[in-house]
Short mmCIF file of C-alpha atoms in Angstrom, two decimals:
data_model
loop_
_atom_site.label_atom_id
_atom_site.label_comp_id
_atom_site.label_asym_id
_atom_site.label_seq_id
_atom_site.Cartn_x
_atom_site.Cartn_y
_atom_site.Cartn_z
CA MET A 29 10.84 -9.99 18.58
CA ASP A 30 9.94 -6.85 20.53
CA LEU A 31 7.44 -4.66 18.69
CA GLN A 32 7.59 -1.84 21.21
CA TYR A 33 11.36 -1.71 20.89
CA ALA A 34 11.09 -1.75 17.08
CA LYS A 35 8.63 1.15 17.16
CA GLN A 36 10.95 3.16 19.40
CA GLN A 37 13.79 2.55 16.96
CA PHE A 38 11.56 3.53 14.05
CA GLU A 39 10.74 6.82 15.77
CA SER A 40 14.48 7.46 16.18
CA TYR A 41 15.00 6.71 12.49
CA LEU A 42 12.35 9.30 11.58
CA ASP A 43 14.42 12.01 13.27
CA ASN A 44 16.46 12.08 10.04
CA TYR A 45 13.46 13.49 8.17
CA ASP A 46 11.21 16.56 8.22
CA ARG A 47 8.10 15.42 10.06
CA GLU A 48 6.32 18.64 9.06
CA ASP A 49 6.56 17.81 5.37
CA ASP A 50 3.13 16.64 4.15
CA LYS A 51 4.52 13.66 2.26
CA VAL A 52 6.68 12.54 5.20
CA ARG A 53 3.74 12.96 7.56
CA LEU A 54 1.50 10.96 5.23
CA LYS A 55 4.01 8.09 5.14
CA ILE A 56 4.47 8.06 8.92
CA VAL A 57 0.72 7.75 9.45
CA HIS A 58 0.56 5.18 6.64
CA THR A 59 3.30 3.09 8.23
CA TYR A 60 1.45 2.80 11.52
CA GLY A 61 -1.79 2.23 9.63
CA VAL A 62 -0.28 -0.69 7.70
CA THR A 63 1.12 -2.10 10.94
CA GLU A 64 -2.38 -2.09 12.42
CA CYS A 65 -3.96 -3.52 9.26
CA SER A 66 -1.37 -6.32 9.30
CA ARG A 67 -2.36 -7.13 12.87
CA LEU A 68 -6.05 -7.10 11.98
CA ILE A 69 -5.65 -9.40 8.98
CA ALA A 70 -3.41 -11.85 10.88
CA GLU A 71 -5.88 -11.97 13.77
CA ARG A 72 -8.85 -12.56 11.49
CA MET A 73 -6.92 -15.40 9.88
CA GLY A 74 -6.27 -16.95 13.29
CA LEU A 75 -2.48 -17.06 12.82
CA PRO A 76 -0.09 -18.03 15.66
CA GLN A 77 1.12 -15.20 17.91
CA GLU A 78 4.59 -15.15 16.38
CA ASP A 79 3.15 -14.64 12.90
CA LYS A 80 0.84 -11.90 14.19
CA GLU A 81 3.83 -10.05 15.61
CA LEU A 82 5.97 -10.72 12.55
CA ALA A 83 3.24 -9.34 10.28
CA GLN A 84 3.20 -6.14 12.33
CA LEU A 85 6.99 -5.84 12.25
CA ILE A 86 6.97 -6.16 8.46
CA GLY A 87 4.23 -3.52 8.33
CA LEU A 88 6.39 -1.19 10.40
CA LEU A 89 9.39 -1.57 8.09
CA HIS A 90 7.77 -2.10 4.68
CA ASP A 91 8.03 1.54 3.52
CA ILE A 92 11.26 2.55 5.22
CA GLY A 93 12.67 3.43 1.80
CA ARG A 94 9.91 5.95 1.14
CA PHE A 95 11.34 8.55 3.52
CA GLU A 96 14.60 8.82 1.61
CA GLN A 97 12.63 8.94 -1.65
CA VAL A 98 10.65 11.94 -0.41
CA LYS A 99 13.80 13.60 0.93
CA LEU A 100 15.67 13.22 -2.36
CA PHE A 101 12.89 13.59 -4.93
CA ASP A 102 9.80 14.99 -3.14
CA SER A 103 7.81 12.33 -4.99
CA PHE A 104 6.19 8.93 -4.56
CA GLU A 105 6.54 8.12 -8.28
CA PRO A 106 8.05 4.65 -8.88
CA ALA A 107 10.08 6.01 -11.79
CA VAL A 108 12.32 8.10 -9.52
CA MET A 109 13.15 5.31 -7.02
CA ASP A 110 12.31 1.69 -6.33
CA HIS A 111 11.48 2.30 -2.68
CA ALA A 112 11.06 -1.41 -1.87
CA ALA A 113 14.51 -2.31 -3.23
CA PHE A 114 16.04 0.69 -1.49
CA GLY A 115 14.41 -0.33 1.79
CA VAL A 116 15.75 -3.87 1.50
CA GLY A 117 19.23 -2.52 0.79
CA LEU A 118 19.03 -0.16 3.74
CA LEU A 119 17.93 -2.90 6.12
CA PHE A 120 20.07 -5.81 4.94
CA LYS A 121 23.04 -4.48 2.97
CA LYS A 122 23.66 -1.67 5.42
CA GLU A 123 22.53 -3.98 8.24
CA LYS A 124 20.12 -1.56 9.86
CA ILE A 125 17.71 -4.45 10.45
CA ARG A 126 19.50 -5.17 13.75
CA GLN A 127 18.40 -1.75 14.98
CA PHE A 128 14.81 -2.95 14.84
CA VAL A 129 14.97 -6.68 15.61
CA ARG A 130 17.92 -8.21 17.43
CA GLU A 131 17.52 -11.81 16.22
CA ASP A 132 18.11 -12.85 12.62
CA LYS A 133 15.75 -15.85 12.53
CA TRP A 134 13.06 -13.92 10.60
CA ASP A 135 15.38 -12.06 8.22
CA GLY A 136 14.48 -14.11 5.14
CA ILE A 137 10.75 -13.57 5.62
CA ILE A 138 11.16 -9.85 6.32
CA ARG A 139 13.44 -9.35 3.33
CA THR A 140 11.13 -11.15 0.90
CA ALA A 141 7.96 -9.46 2.14
CA ILE A 142 9.43 -5.95 1.87
CA ALA A 143 11.08 -6.64 -1.47
CA LYS A 144 7.84 -7.95 -2.99
CA HIS A 145 5.28 -5.67 -1.35
CA SER A 146 5.00 -3.23 -4.27
CA ASP A 147 5.62 -5.62 -7.17
CA PHE A 148 3.06 -5.46 -9.96
CA LYS A 149 2.37 -9.16 -9.42
CA LEU A 150 3.39 -11.44 -6.58
CA GLU A 151 5.56 -14.12 -8.16
CA GLY A 152 8.58 -16.29 -7.50
CA ILE A 153 8.16 -17.14 -3.81
CA GLU A 154 8.38 -20.85 -3.04
CA ASP A 155 8.65 -20.81 0.76
CA GLU A 156 5.13 -21.02 2.22
CA ARG A 157 5.75 -18.76 5.21
CA GLU A 158 7.51 -16.13 3.10
CA LEU A 159 4.57 -16.23 0.68
CA LEU A 160 2.07 -15.89 3.54
CA HIS A 161 3.73 -12.74 4.87
CA ALA A 162 4.26 -11.30 1.40
CA LYS A 163 0.50 -11.64 0.85
CA ILE A 164 -0.36 -10.13 4.25
CA ILE A 165 1.77 -7.02 3.73
CA ARG A 166 0.40 -6.48 0.24
CA ASP A 167 -3.17 -6.67 1.56
CA ALA A 168 -2.41 -4.48 4.57
CA ASP A 169 -0.68 -1.91 2.38
CA LYS A 170 -3.72 -1.72 0.12
CA LEU A 171 -6.09 -1.45 3.08
CA ASP A 172 -4.34 1.56 4.54
CA ASN A 173 -3.83 3.08 1.11
CA CYS A 174 -7.62 3.09 0.87
CA ARG A 175 -7.73 5.19 4.03
CA VAL A 176 -5.08 7.52 2.58
CA LYS A 177 -7.11 8.05 -0.59
CA ILE A 178 -10.17 8.94 1.49
CA VAL A 179 -8.76 11.23 4.20
CA ASP A 180 -5.57 12.83 2.85
CA SER A 181 -5.39 15.76 0.48
CA VAL A 182 -5.88 14.70 -3.12
CA GLU A 183 -3.22 17.24 -4.08
CA THR A 184 -0.69 15.66 -1.71
CA ILE A 185 -1.48 12.21 -3.09
CA ILE A 186 -1.63 12.94 -6.78
CA GLY A 187 -0.26 16.46 -7.33
CA VAL A 188 -3.47 18.24 -8.43
CA SER A 189 -6.85 19.03 -6.88
CA ALA A 190 -9.79 16.63 -6.86
CA GLN A 191 -11.60 18.96 -9.27
CA GLU A 192 -8.73 18.78 -11.75
CA VAL A 193 -8.68 14.98 -11.54
CA GLY A 194 -12.40 14.81 -12.33
CA MET A 195 -11.99 16.95 -15.44
CA GLU A 196 -9.74 14.40 -17.12
CA GLU A 197 -10.48 11.22 -19.06
CA ILE A 198 -9.41 7.63 -18.46
CA SER A 199 -6.98 6.36 -21.08
CA PRO A 200 -8.40 3.49 -23.19
CA GLU A 201 -5.53 1.13 -22.28
CA VAL A 202 -6.05 1.75 -18.55
CA MET A 203 -9.82 1.31 -18.80
CA GLU A 204 -9.32 -1.98 -20.67
CA GLN A 205 -6.99 -3.27 -17.93
CA PHE A 206 -9.58 -2.41 -15.31
CA LEU A 207 -12.39 -4.12 -17.22
CA ARG A 208 -10.20 -7.24 -17.37
CA LYS A 209 -10.06 -7.06 -13.55
CA GLU A 210 -6.33 -6.43 -13.56
CA SER A 211 -4.06 -4.15 -11.58
CA ILE A 212 -3.05 -1.09 -13.59
CA TYR A 213 0.50 -1.21 -14.90
CA SER A 214 2.15 2.02 -13.69
CA PRO A 215 3.78 3.06 -17.02
CA ALA A 216 0.36 2.81 -18.71
CA ARG A 217 -1.00 5.68 -16.58
CA LYS A 218 -1.15 8.91 -18.58
CA THR A 219 -3.84 11.06 -16.94
CA LYS A 220 -4.65 11.79 -13.32
CA MET A 221 -7.88 9.84 -13.77
CA ASP A 222 -5.72 6.87 -14.79
CA TYR A 223 -3.99 7.19 -11.44
CA TRP A 224 -7.29 7.39 -9.57
CA LEU A 225 -8.69 4.35 -11.35
CA SER A 226 -5.49 2.44 -10.54
CA TYR A 227 -6.24 2.93 -6.84
CA LEU A 228 -9.58 1.18 -7.35
CA ALA A 229 -7.89 -1.63 -9.27
CA TYR A 230 -6.05 -2.45 -6.02
CA PHE A 231 -9.03 -4.58 -5.11
CA PHE A 232 -8.37 -7.05 -7.91
CA ASP A 233 -5.09 -7.97 -6.23
CA ILE A 234 -6.41 -8.73 -2.72
CA ASN A 235 -5.22 -12.09 -1.42
CA PHE A 236 -7.55 -12.94 1.46
CA ASN A 237 -11.31 -12.87 1.99
CA GLU A 238 -10.56 -11.53 5.48
CA THR A 239 -9.20 -8.42 3.77
CA LEU A 240 -12.16 -8.11 1.43
CA GLU A 241 -14.51 -8.28 4.41
CA ILE A 242 -12.80 -5.20 5.86
CA VAL A 243 -13.01 -3.43 2.49
CA ARG A 244 -16.75 -4.12 2.28
CA LYS A 245 -17.46 -3.20 5.90
CA ARG A 246 -15.62 0.13 5.63
CA GLN A 247 -17.10 0.84 2.16
CA TYR A 248 -13.69 1.74 0.82
CA ALA A 249 -14.55 1.28 -2.85
CA GLU A 250 -17.58 3.56 -2.68
CA LYS A 251 -15.70 6.22 -0.72
CA ILE A 252 -12.74 6.31 -3.11
CA ILE A 253 -15.07 6.56 -6.09
CA ASP A 254 -17.06 9.37 -4.46
CA ARG A 255 -13.95 11.36 -3.42
CA ILE A 256 -13.63 12.88 -6.91
CA PRO A 257 -16.22 15.28 -8.43
CA TYR A 258 -16.32 13.94 -11.98
CA SER A 259 -17.12 16.69 -14.48
CA ASN A 260 -15.92 15.11 -17.72
CA PRO A 261 -19.06 13.55 -19.29
CA LYS A 262 -17.21 10.49 -20.62
CA THR A 263 -15.57 9.91 -17.24
CA VAL A 264 -18.92 10.19 -15.46
CA THR A 265 -20.31 7.34 -17.58
CA GLN A 266 -17.18 5.24 -17.18
CA MET A 267 -17.16 5.64 -13.40
CA GLU A 268 -20.77 4.49 -13.18
CA SER A 269 -19.67 1.26 -14.89
CA VAL A 270 -16.65 1.04 -12.60
CA ARG A 271 -18.86 1.32 -9.52
CA THR A 272 -21.27 -1.41 -10.66
CA MET A 273 -18.52 -3.79 -11.70
CA LEU A 274 -16.33 -3.28 -8.64
CA LEU A 275 -19.08 -3.64 -6.05
CA SER A 276 -20.24 -6.84 -7.73
CA TYR A 277 -16.67 -8.18 -7.67
CA LEU A 278 -16.22 -7.37 -3.98
CA GLU A 279 -19.55 -8.96 -3.08
CA LYS A 280 -18.59 -12.27 -4.71
CA GLY A 281 -15.28 -12.47 -2.79
CA ILE A 282 -12.24 -14.51 -3.69
#
């Protein structure tokens, strides 16, 4: 496993896409952010060196399907493409994986982790090492997605301005899912506030206390909540409850 080589090959792969496009740029930065978050989580967990490097390699490749999704549909919406399945097909059916890592000894772990990284729930993995890396990439993905929600344009992320998001209400079904401390099921999202609340529900699906420690230290929950100027009176009240509940949940840990 040669991470530097894999990164060089990833940069070559990106030459197929418009790096000036905001969505492509966002996903490039996100990819390297997830790679770094994977390293940080694995180090905090005290994993062996090979697993630290493998976690970073999975982080580098986890969203490789996103670039074709943006190119074809100019959208991150799951309804237009299953980017995880497309990425797995690209790497393993079209055998591009050998462009990034010469040996095949980690293929099963890489395949499973990428295939499962955006599933609504993590299920059906029996191999302990595959499950470990599937959990790491899901946590790392959420960590860097927190950064994205804080620093990138709300319009690039969600399609409308922050002010427009704050004018909308949260759908009852979505609010109920959040209050049950559940991830938000994508088809249930109707309003842009539903989408924003779903980003905060990420925290209910964190796998490791090491990840939650980073979330608390960087104050990600508070910063995502405060990114939107809420002007709808009902939403203002709901988001006060969301803040109280979420900060209490994060403080207790897993």
